Coordinates of C-alpha atoms in Angstrom, one line a residue:
M3 CA 4.7 -30.6 -2.4
R4 CA 1.4 -29.9 -4.1
S5 CA -0.3 -30.4 -0.7
V6 CA -1.0 -27.4 1.5
R7 CA -0.2 -29.6 4.5
A8 CA 3.2 -30.5 3.1
R9 CA 4.1 -26.9 2.2
A10 CA 2.9 -25.7 5.6
A11 CA 4.9 -28.3 7.5
L12 CA 8.0 -27.7 5.4
G13 CA 7.7 -23.9 5.9
A14 CA 7.3 -24.2 9.6
T15 CA 10.1 -26.7 9.9
L16 CA 12.5 -24.4 7.9
V17 CA 11.6 -21.4 10.0
V18 CA 12.0 -23.2 13.2
A19 CA 15.3 -24.7 12.0
V20 CA 16.7 -21.3 11.1
A21 CA 15.5 -19.8 14.4
L22 CA 17.0 -22.6 16.4
V23 CA 20.3 -22.6 14.5
A24 CA 20.6 -18.8 15.0
A25 CA 19.7 -19.1 18.7
G26 CA 22.1 -22.0 19.2
L27 CA 25.0 -20.1 17.6
A28 CA 24.2 -17.1 19.8
V29 CA 24.0 -19.3 22.9
L30 CA 27.3 -20.9 22.1
L31 CA 29.0 -17.6 21.4
V32 CA 27.7 -16.1 24.6
L33 CA 28.7 -19.2 26.6
R34 CA 32.2 -19.3 25.1
A35 CA 32.7 -15.6 25.7
N36 CA 31.6 -15.9 29.4
L37 CA 33.9 -18.9 30.0
I38 CA 36.8 -17.1 28.3
D39 CA 36.2 -14.1 30.5
Q40 CA 36.3 -16.4 33.5
A41 CA 39.6 -17.9 32.2
D42 CA 41.0 -14.3 31.6
L43 CA 40.1 -13.4 35.2
Q44 CA 41.8 -16.5 36.6
A45 CA 44.9 -15.9 34.5
E46 CA 45.0 -12.2 35.4
V47 CA 44.8 -13.0 39.1
A48 CA 47.6 -15.6 38.9
A49 CA 49.8 -13.2 36.9
R50 CA 49.2 -10.3 39.3
E51 CA 49.9 -12.6 42.3
V52 CA 53.4 -13.5 40.8
A53 CA 54.0 -9.9 39.7
G54 CA 53.2 -8.7 43.3
Q55 CA 55.8 -11.1 44.7
L56 CA 58.4 -9.8 42.1
A57 CA 57.6 -6.2 43.1
T58 CA 58.5 -7.0 46.7
D59 CA 61.9 -8.3 45.6
I60 CA 61.3 -11.9 46.6
P61 CA 64.1 -14.1 45.2
Y62 CA 63.2 -16.1 42.1
D63 CA 63.7 -19.4 44.0
E64 CA 61.4 -18.3 46.8
L65 CA 58.4 -17.3 44.6
E66 CA 55.2 -19.1 45.5
L67 CA 53.8 -20.4 42.2
D68 CA 50.6 -22.2 43.5
D69 CA 48.8 -24.6 41.3
E70 CA 51.4 -24.7 38.7
E71 CA 49.6 -27.3 36.7
D72 CA 46.4 -25.2 36.2
H73 CA 48.2 -21.9 36.1
P74 CA 51.7 -22.3 34.4
V75 CA 53.9 -19.2 34.7
Q76 CA 56.6 -17.8 32.5
V77 CA 58.5 -14.5 33.3
T78 CA 60.6 -12.7 30.8
D79 CA 62.9 -9.7 31.2
E80 CA 63.0 -6.5 29.1
E81 CA 65.1 -8.3 26.4
G82 CA 62.5 -11.1 26.2
R83 CA 64.8 -13.6 27.9
V84 CA 63.1 -16.2 30.1
V85 CA 64.0 -15.7 33.7
I86 CA 61.4 -17.8 35.5
V87 CA 59.2 -20.8 34.5
S88 CA 56.9 -23.1 36.4
K89 CA 58.4 -26.2 37.7
D90 CA 56.9 -28.7 35.3
L91 CA 56.5 -26.5 32.3
R92 CA 58.1 -28.1 29.3
A93 CA 56.8 -26.1 26.4
V94 CA 54.7 -23.0 25.8
T95 CA 53.2 -21.0 22.9
G96 CA 51.2 -17.8 22.8
T97 CA 53.5 -15.8 25.2
G98 CA 55.8 -14.3 22.6
T99 CA 58.5 -16.8 23.3
S100 CA 58.6 -20.6 23.3
G101 CA 61.6 -20.8 25.7
V102 CA 61.2 -22.6 29.0
T103 CA 64.8 -22.5 30.1
P104 CA 65.7 -19.6 32.4
V105 CA 68.9 -17.5 31.7
P106 CA 71.9 -18.5 33.9
S107 CA 71.4 -15.6 36.3
A108 CA 67.9 -16.9 37.0
S109 CA 68.7 -20.6 37.1
A110 CA 71.0 -20.0 40.1
G111 CA 67.8 -19.4 42.1
A112 CA 68.8 -16.1 43.6
S113 CA 67.7 -12.6 43.0
P114 CA 69.7 -10.6 40.6
S115 CA 72.5 -8.7 42.4
P116 CA 72.6 -5.0 42.0
G117 CA 75.2 -5.4 39.3
E118 CA 73.1 -7.9 37.5
G119 CA 70.1 -5.7 37.7
D120 CA 71.5 -2.9 35.6
G121 CA 74.7 -4.4 34.1
D122 CA 77.0 -1.7 35.7
G123 CA 79.2 -2.4 38.7
D124 CA 79.6 1.3 39.5
D125 CA 76.1 1.5 40.8
D126 CA 76.7 -0.9 43.7
D127 CA 76.4 1.8 46.3
S128 CA 72.9 2.9 45.1
A129 CA 71.7 -0.7 45.4
D130 CA 73.1 -1.4 48.9
D131 CA 70.7 -2.5 51.6
D132 CA 69.4 -0.1 54.2
D133 CA 71.3 0.3 57.4
D134 CA 69.0 -2.1 59.2
G135 CA 69.8 -4.9 56.6
S136 CA 66.3 -5.0 55.0
R137 CA 65.8 -5.3 51.2
P138 CA 65.2 -2.2 49.2
G139 CA 61.8 -0.6 48.9
R140 CA 58.8 -2.1 47.0
G141 CA 58.7 -2.2 43.2
Q142 CA 55.6 -1.6 41.2
V143 CA 53.0 -3.8 39.4
S144 CA 51.4 -2.3 36.2
S145 CA 47.8 -1.2 36.7
D146 CA 47.0 -1.3 33.1
D147 CA 44.7 -4.0 31.7
P148 CA 46.8 -7.1 30.9
D149 CA 47.2 -8.4 27.5
F150 CA 45.5 -11.7 26.8
S151 CA 46.4 -14.3 24.2
D152 CA 45.6 -17.9 23.3
G153 CA 48.3 -20.5 23.5
T154 CA 49.2 -24.0 24.5
A155 CA 51.4 -25.3 27.4
T156 CA 52.9 -28.7 28.0
V157 CA 52.9 -29.4 31.7
D158 CA 54.4 -32.7 32.9
R159 CA 54.0 -34.1 29.4
T160 CA 50.4 -33.1 29.1
T161 CA 49.6 -30.5 26.4
A162 CA 46.5 -28.3 26.6
D163 CA 45.1 -25.1 25.5
Y164 CA 45.5 -22.1 27.8
R165 CA 44.5 -18.4 28.0
F166 CA 47.5 -16.3 29.0
A167 CA 47.5 -13.0 30.8
A168 CA 50.6 -10.7 30.6
V169 CA 51.3 -8.3 33.5
E170 CA 54.3 -6.1 33.9
A171 CA 56.1 -5.8 37.2
T172 CA 59.1 -3.5 38.2
T173 CA 61.4 -4.8 40.9
P174 CA 62.8 -2.5 43.5
R175 CA 66.1 -2.5 41.5
G176 CA 64.3 -1.0 38.5
V177 CA 64.2 -4.3 36.5
T178 CA 61.0 -4.6 34.4
L179 CA 59.7 -8.1 34.0
T180 CA 56.7 -9.5 32.2
V181 CA 54.7 -12.2 33.9
Y182 CA 52.7 -14.6 31.8
A183 CA 50.2 -16.7 33.7
G184 CA 47.9 -19.2 32.0
A185 CA 44.4 -20.4 32.8
P186 CA 43.2 -23.8 31.2
L187 CA 40.5 -23.7 28.6
A188 CA 39.6 -27.3 29.1
A189 CA 36.4 -26.4 31.1
E190 CA 35.4 -23.9 28.4
Q191 CA 35.9 -26.4 25.6
E192 CA 34.1 -29.2 27.4
A193 CA 31.1 -26.9 28.2
V194 CA 30.9 -25.7 24.6
N195 CA 31.3 -29.2 23.2
T196 CA 28.6 -30.5 25.6
V197 CA 26.1 -27.8 24.6
R198 CA 26.8 -28.1 20.9
G199 CA 26.4 -31.9 21.1
A200 CA 23.1 -31.5 23.0
M201 CA 21.9 -29.0 20.3
L202 CA 23.0 -31.2 17.4
T203 CA 21.1 -34.2 19.0
G204 CA 18.0 -32.3 20.0
L205 CA 17.6 -30.2 16.9
P206 CA 16.6 -33.0 14.5
L207 CA 14.2 -34.5 17.1
L208 CA 12.6 -31.0 17.6
L209 CA 12.3 -30.4 13.9
V210 CA 10.6 -33.8 13.5
V211 CA 8.2 -32.8 16.3
V212 CA 7.5 -29.4 14.6
A213 CA 6.9 -30.9 11.2
G214 CA 4.6 -33.6 12.7
V215 CA 2.6 -31.2 14.8
T216 CA 2.3 -28.7 11.9
W217 CA 1.1 -31.5 9.6
L218 CA -1.5 -32.7 12.1
V219 CA -2.8 -29.2 12.9
T220 CA -2.9 -28.2 9.3
R221 CA -4.7 -31.4 8.4
R222 CA -7.3 -30.8 11.1
A223 CA -7.7 -27.1 10.1
L224 CA -8.2 -28.0 6.4
R225 CA -10.6 -30.9 7.0
P226 CA -13.7 -28.6 6.6
V227 CA -12.1 -27.3 3.3
E228 CA -12.2 -30.9 2.0
G229 CA -15.8 -31.1 2.9
I230 CA -16.5 -27.9 1.1
R231 CA -14.6 -29.1 -1.9
R232 CA -16.6 -32.4 -2.0
E233 CA -19.9 -30.6 -1.7
M234 CA -19.0 -28.1 -4.4
A235 CA -18.0 -31.0 -6.7
A236 CA -21.4 -32.6 -6.1
I237 CA -23.2 -29.3 -6.7
T238 CA -21.3 -29.0 -10.0
A239 CA -22.1 -32.5 -11.0
S240 CA -25.8 -32.3 -10.1
E241 CA -26.3 -28.7 -11.1
D242 CA -28.5 -28.4 -8.0
L243 CA -27.9 -24.9 -6.8
A244 CA -30.2 -25.3 -3.8
R245 CA -27.5 -27.4 -2.0
R246 CA -25.2 -25.7 0.4
V247 CA -21.7 -26.5 1.7
P248 CA -21.2 -27.4 5.4
E249 CA -20.3 -24.6 7.6
P250 CA -18.0 -25.5 10.5
D251 CA -18.8 -24.3 14.0
S252 CA -15.5 -22.4 14.3
R253 CA -15.2 -18.7 13.7
D254 CA -12.1 -18.8 11.7
E255 CA -11.3 -18.0 8.0
I256 CA -12.5 -21.4 6.9
A257 CA -16.0 -20.8 8.5
A258 CA -16.0 -17.4 6.8
L259 CA -15.1 -19.1 3.4
A260 CA -18.0 -21.6 3.9
R261 CA -20.5 -18.8 4.7
T262 CA -19.3 -16.7 1.7
T263 CA -19.6 -19.8 -0.5
N264 CA -23.1 -20.3 0.6
E265 CA -23.9 -16.7 0.1
T266 CA -22.5 -16.9 -3.4
L267 CA -24.5 -20.0 -4.1
T268 CA -27.6 -18.2 -2.9
V269 CA -27.0 -15.3 -5.2
L270 CA -26.2 -17.6 -8.1
E271 CA -29.3 -19.7 -7.5
A272 CA -31.4 -16.5 -7.5
S273 CA -29.6 -15.3 -10.7
V274 CA -30.2 -18.5 -12.5
E275 CA -33.8 -18.6 -11.3
R276 CA -34.2 -15.0 -12.5
Q277 CA -32.8 -15.9 -15.9
R278 CA -35.0 -18.9 -16.2
R279 CA -38.0 -16.8 -15.3
F280 CA -36.9 -14.2 -17.7
V281 CA -36.6 -16.7 -20.5
A282 CA -39.9 -18.2 -19.8
D283 CA -41.7 -14.7 -19.5
A284 CA -39.9 -13.5 -22.6
S285 CA -41.0 -16.6 -24.5
H286 CA -44.6 -16.1 -23.3
E287 CA -44.6 -12.4 -24.2
L288 CA -43.1 -13.0 -27.6
R289 CA -45.4 -15.9 -28.4
S290 CA -48.6 -13.8 -28.1
P291 CA -47.8 -11.1 -30.7
I292 CA -46.2 -13.6 -33.0
A293 CA -49.2 -16.0 -32.8
S294 CA -51.6 -13.0 -33.4
L295 CA -49.6 -11.7 -36.3
R296 CA -49.4 -15.1 -37.9
T297 CA -53.1 -15.7 -37.4
Q298 CA -53.9 -12.4 -39.1
L299 CA -51.6 -13.1 -42.0
E300 CA -53.1 -16.5 -42.5
V301 CA -56.6 -15.1 -42.5
A302 CA -55.4 -12.4 -45.0
E303 CA -53.9 -15.1 -47.2
A304 CA -57.2 -17.0 -47.3
H305 CA -59.5 -14.0 -47.3
P306 CA -57.7 -10.8 -48.3
E307 CA -60.8 -8.8 -47.7
L308 CA -60.7 -9.7 -43.9
L309 CA -57.1 -8.4 -43.4
D310 CA -56.9 -6.3 -40.2
L311 CA -54.0 -4.2 -41.2
P312 CA -54.0 -1.8 -38.1
G313 CA -54.0 -4.9 -35.8
A314 CA -51.1 -6.4 -37.7
V315 CA -49.1 -3.2 -37.5
A316 CA -49.9 -2.9 -33.8
D317 CA -48.7 -6.4 -33.2
T318 CA -45.6 -5.8 -35.2
V319 CA -44.8 -2.6 -33.3
R320 CA -45.4 -4.3 -29.9
L321 CA -43.1 -7.1 -31.0
Q322 CA -40.5 -4.6 -32.1
V323 CA -40.7 -2.8 -28.8
L324 CA -40.5 -6.0 -26.8
A325 CA -37.4 -7.2 -28.8
A326 CA -35.7 -3.8 -28.2
D327 CA -36.5 -4.1 -24.5
L328 CA -35.1 -7.5 -24.3
L329 CA -31.9 -6.6 -26.1
L330 CA -31.4 -3.6 -23.8
L331 CA -31.8 -5.8 -20.8
A332 CA -29.3 -8.3 -22.2
R333 CA -26.8 -5.5 -22.7
L334 CA -27.3 -4.2 -19.2
D335 CA -26.9 -7.7 -17.7
A336 CA -23.7 -8.1 -19.6
G337 CA -22.3 -5.0 -17.9
E338 CA -22.5 -2.4 -20.7
K339 CA -21.0 0.8 -19.5
P340 CA -23.3 3.9 -19.5
G341 CA -20.7 6.2 -21.1
S342 CA -19.4 9.5 -19.8
A343 CA -21.1 12.1 -22.0
T344 CA -22.6 15.2 -20.3
V345 CA -26.3 15.2 -20.5
E346 CA -28.5 18.2 -19.4
L347 CA -31.6 16.6 -17.9
G348 CA -33.8 19.7 -18.3
A349 CA -33.3 19.9 -22.0
L350 CA -33.6 16.1 -22.3
V351 CA -37.0 16.1 -20.6
R352 CA -38.4 19.0 -22.7
E353 CA -37.1 17.2 -25.9
E354 CA -38.7 13.9 -24.9
V355 CA -42.1 15.5 -24.0
S356 CA -42.1 17.5 -27.3
Q357 CA -41.9 14.3 -29.3
R358 CA -44.9 12.7 -27.7
T359 CA -47.5 14.1 -29.9
G360 CA -49.8 11.0 -29.7
D361 CA -50.2 10.9 -25.9
R362 CA -53.6 10.5 -24.4
I363 CA -53.0 13.2 -21.8
A364 CA -50.9 16.3 -22.3
V365 CA -47.8 16.3 -20.1
S366 CA -47.1 19.3 -17.9
V367 CA -43.3 20.1 -17.7
E368 CA -41.5 21.9 -14.9
A369 CA -38.0 22.1 -16.2
P370 CA -36.4 25.6 -16.0
E371 CA -34.3 26.5 -19.1
G372 CA -30.7 27.3 -18.5
G373 CA -30.7 25.3 -15.3
A374 CA -27.4 23.5 -14.3
F375 CA -28.9 20.0 -14.4
E376 CA -26.0 18.2 -16.1
V377 CA -25.2 14.6 -15.4
S378 CA -22.8 12.1 -16.9
G379 CA -24.0 9.0 -18.8
S380 CA -25.6 7.7 -21.9
R381 CA -28.1 10.1 -23.5
G382 CA -30.0 7.3 -25.2
Q383 CA -30.4 5.3 -22.0
L384 CA -31.5 8.3 -19.9
S385 CA -34.0 9.2 -22.7
R386 CA -35.3 5.7 -22.5
V387 CA -35.8 5.9 -18.8
I388 CA -37.8 9.2 -19.0
G389 CA -39.9 7.7 -21.9
N390 CA -40.6 4.6 -19.9
L391 CA -41.8 6.6 -16.9
L392 CA -44.0 8.8 -19.1
D393 CA -45.5 5.7 -20.8
N394 CA -46.2 4.2 -17.3
A395 CA -47.9 7.5 -16.2
Q396 CA -50.0 7.7 -19.4
R397 CA -51.3 4.2 -18.8
H398 CA -52.4 4.9 -15.2
A399 CA -53.4 8.6 -15.2
E400 CA -57.0 9.8 -15.0
G401 CA -56.5 13.3 -16.3
S402 CA -53.1 14.7 -15.6
V403 CA -49.4 13.8 -16.0
A404 CA -46.6 16.1 -14.8
V405 CA -42.8 15.9 -14.9
S406 CA -40.5 18.2 -13.1
V407 CA -36.6 18.7 -12.9
A408 CA -34.9 20.1 -9.9
A409 CA -31.6 20.1 -8.0
D410 CA -31.5 17.7 -5.1
G411 CA -28.3 17.9 -3.0
R412 CA -25.4 16.7 -5.1
G413 CA -27.6 15.4 -7.8
V414 CA -30.6 16.1 -10.0
R415 CA -34.1 14.9 -9.4
V416 CA -36.6 14.1 -12.2
E417 CA -40.1 13.4 -10.9
V418 CA -42.9 12.0 -13.0
R419 CA -46.5 12.3 -11.4
D420 CA -49.9 11.1 -12.3
D421 CA -53.4 11.3 -10.8
G422 CA -54.1 7.6 -11.1
A423 CA -54.8 4.9 -8.5
G424 CA -51.1 5.0 -7.3
V425 CA -49.0 2.0 -6.2
P426 CA -49.8 0.1 -3.0
E427 CA -47.0 0.5 -0.4
D428 CA -46.3 -3.2 -0.2
E429 CA -45.9 -3.4 -4.0
R430 CA -43.5 -0.4 -4.5
E431 CA -40.5 -2.7 -4.9
R432 CA -42.1 -5.5 -6.7
I433 CA -43.2 -3.3 -9.7
F434 CA -39.5 -2.9 -10.6
E435 CA -39.1 -6.6 -11.2
R436 CA -39.1 -7.9 -14.7
F437 CA -42.4 -8.9 -16.3
V438 CA -44.5 -7.7 -13.3
R439 CA -47.9 -6.1 -13.9
L440 CA -50.0 -5.3 -10.9
D441 CA -53.3 -5.1 -12.9
D442 CA -53.6 -8.7 -14.3
A443 CA -57.1 -7.9 -15.7
R444 CA -55.7 -5.2 -18.0
S445 CA -55.0 -6.3 -21.5
R446 CA -51.4 -6.9 -22.7
D447 CA -51.7 -4.1 -25.2
D448 CA -52.7 -1.6 -22.5
G449 CA -50.5 -2.9 -19.7
G450 CA -47.3 -3.5 -21.6
A451 CA -44.9 -6.4 -21.0
G452 CA -43.8 -5.3 -17.6
L453 CA -40.2 -4.4 -18.6
G454 CA -40.3 -0.6 -18.7
L455 CA -39.8 0.1 -14.9
A456 CA -37.3 -2.7 -14.6
I457 CA -35.2 -1.2 -17.4
A458 CA -35.6 2.3 -15.9
R459 CA -34.2 1.1 -12.5
D460 CA -31.4 -0.9 -14.0
V461 CA -30.3 2.2 -16.1
A462 CA -30.5 4.4 -13.1
S463 CA -28.4 2.1 -11.0
R464 CA -25.7 1.8 -13.6
H465 CA -25.6 5.6 -13.8
G466 CA -24.9 5.8 -10.0
G467 CA -28.5 6.9 -9.2
T468 CA -31.8 5.6 -7.8
L469 CA -35.4 5.2 -9.0
T470 CA -38.1 5.0 -6.3
V471 CA -41.9 5.4 -6.2
H472 CA -43.9 7.5 -3.8
A473 CA -47.4 8.8 -3.3
A474 CA -48.0 11.9 -5.5
A475 CA -49.8 15.0 -4.3
E476 CA -52.3 14.5 -7.1
G477 CA -53.3 11.2 -5.5
G478 CA -51.5 8.8 -7.9
A479 CA -47.9 7.7 -8.2
A480 CA -44.7 9.8 -8.2
F481 CA -41.6 8.2 -9.7
R482 CA -38.4 9.9 -8.5
L483 CA -35.2 9.5 -10.6
W484 CA -32.1 10.8 -8.9
L485 CA -28.8 11.0 -10.6
P486 CA -25.5 12.5 -9.4
R487 CA -24.3 15.7 -11.0
S488 CA -21.4 15.5 -13.4
A489 CA -18.0 16.6 -12.0

């Protein structure tokens, strides 16, 4: 049962089995109810036919009991005594009495005399025939719904199940009789047994078909998954992220899974390639100041008088800054949260500018005091972003650097402008990549390591903001940092 195909086949088979059993039981119950209703109707018709004859004062021995084998009849009086039975009826159950022998007055075969009808000889005058010699007027057959019951009857030594209907009839002499007429249930039982047998025979075959079809369909549907699995296993073994899993032509969920897997592999390949490039560039950037510093120390060891102390300090500072940038990038890549402290960007910009006493060009600040420029995040990381943007502007400006803070919709915009050469439009995204320097002829000391803008954009993104570059009114570049206001 570890196979998806097996679980799918078993699940589908169980569902179909439950549905078929429920439907089969419902069909059997409905069929049985309909057949019993038909038997009730037949029994009622037979009972009312006999009751109608009794209501017309037909003598017992002249009653027409048609089809006595299929519709056995038993008639009882008010005291429950049997007065009439079908000719070949030998035993009966379900009618309230099991007797099949009529009382003596009925066995004589004649209608009860007036004295027999009410048990009092003084009422003979009221029971006399009319002057023309005809029988008294009609009796009455009850119009109420008959009572139905299940029972058995033995007719001519054959015992079978019957459905009995009980109908009351009143003779012209005021005698109330109850007529029990039966209808056989053999047809109902045979039909139900036939349907039940067909269901019991067909159900296992149908379930086998369902299980087989489900197995085959699931196997066919999951065949691309096996291809995806094999290719993923091969990619894992070879560590070749350039390979891709096969995409089926269908437009189902498996095709979507294959496409998503390939997209994931593409992103993973790009991430790994970026990490490899990062490591290579970081190694290259670290190797230069370390080699320079080592050379200066070796020279100083051999010739102390030739020690270039300012150069050694500069290399050490550059190495320290580069190490700090690399550590910050590592923390950002690891998903470090920016924090939720409230930072007033206007005050942060003024503070950052006030600390830059060694800048080549004085920075012009447009940050109104008391302005509602509050954002949520890390004060240290946002200060690093502003510092990186100002460093970049100082390296490229000809004679002016300006920074402004203003409200922008639901956020705050910080813009750093310079009057340098600007950034070509086709390079405005590439400059935010790591270790990218557009002016390759510029020295490493002047141009930096190419990490400042990459760090600035990563920090802005993790604070829910954006960092873009545009053409400045002064002719140089304008870097716009947008951050959402704090709640």
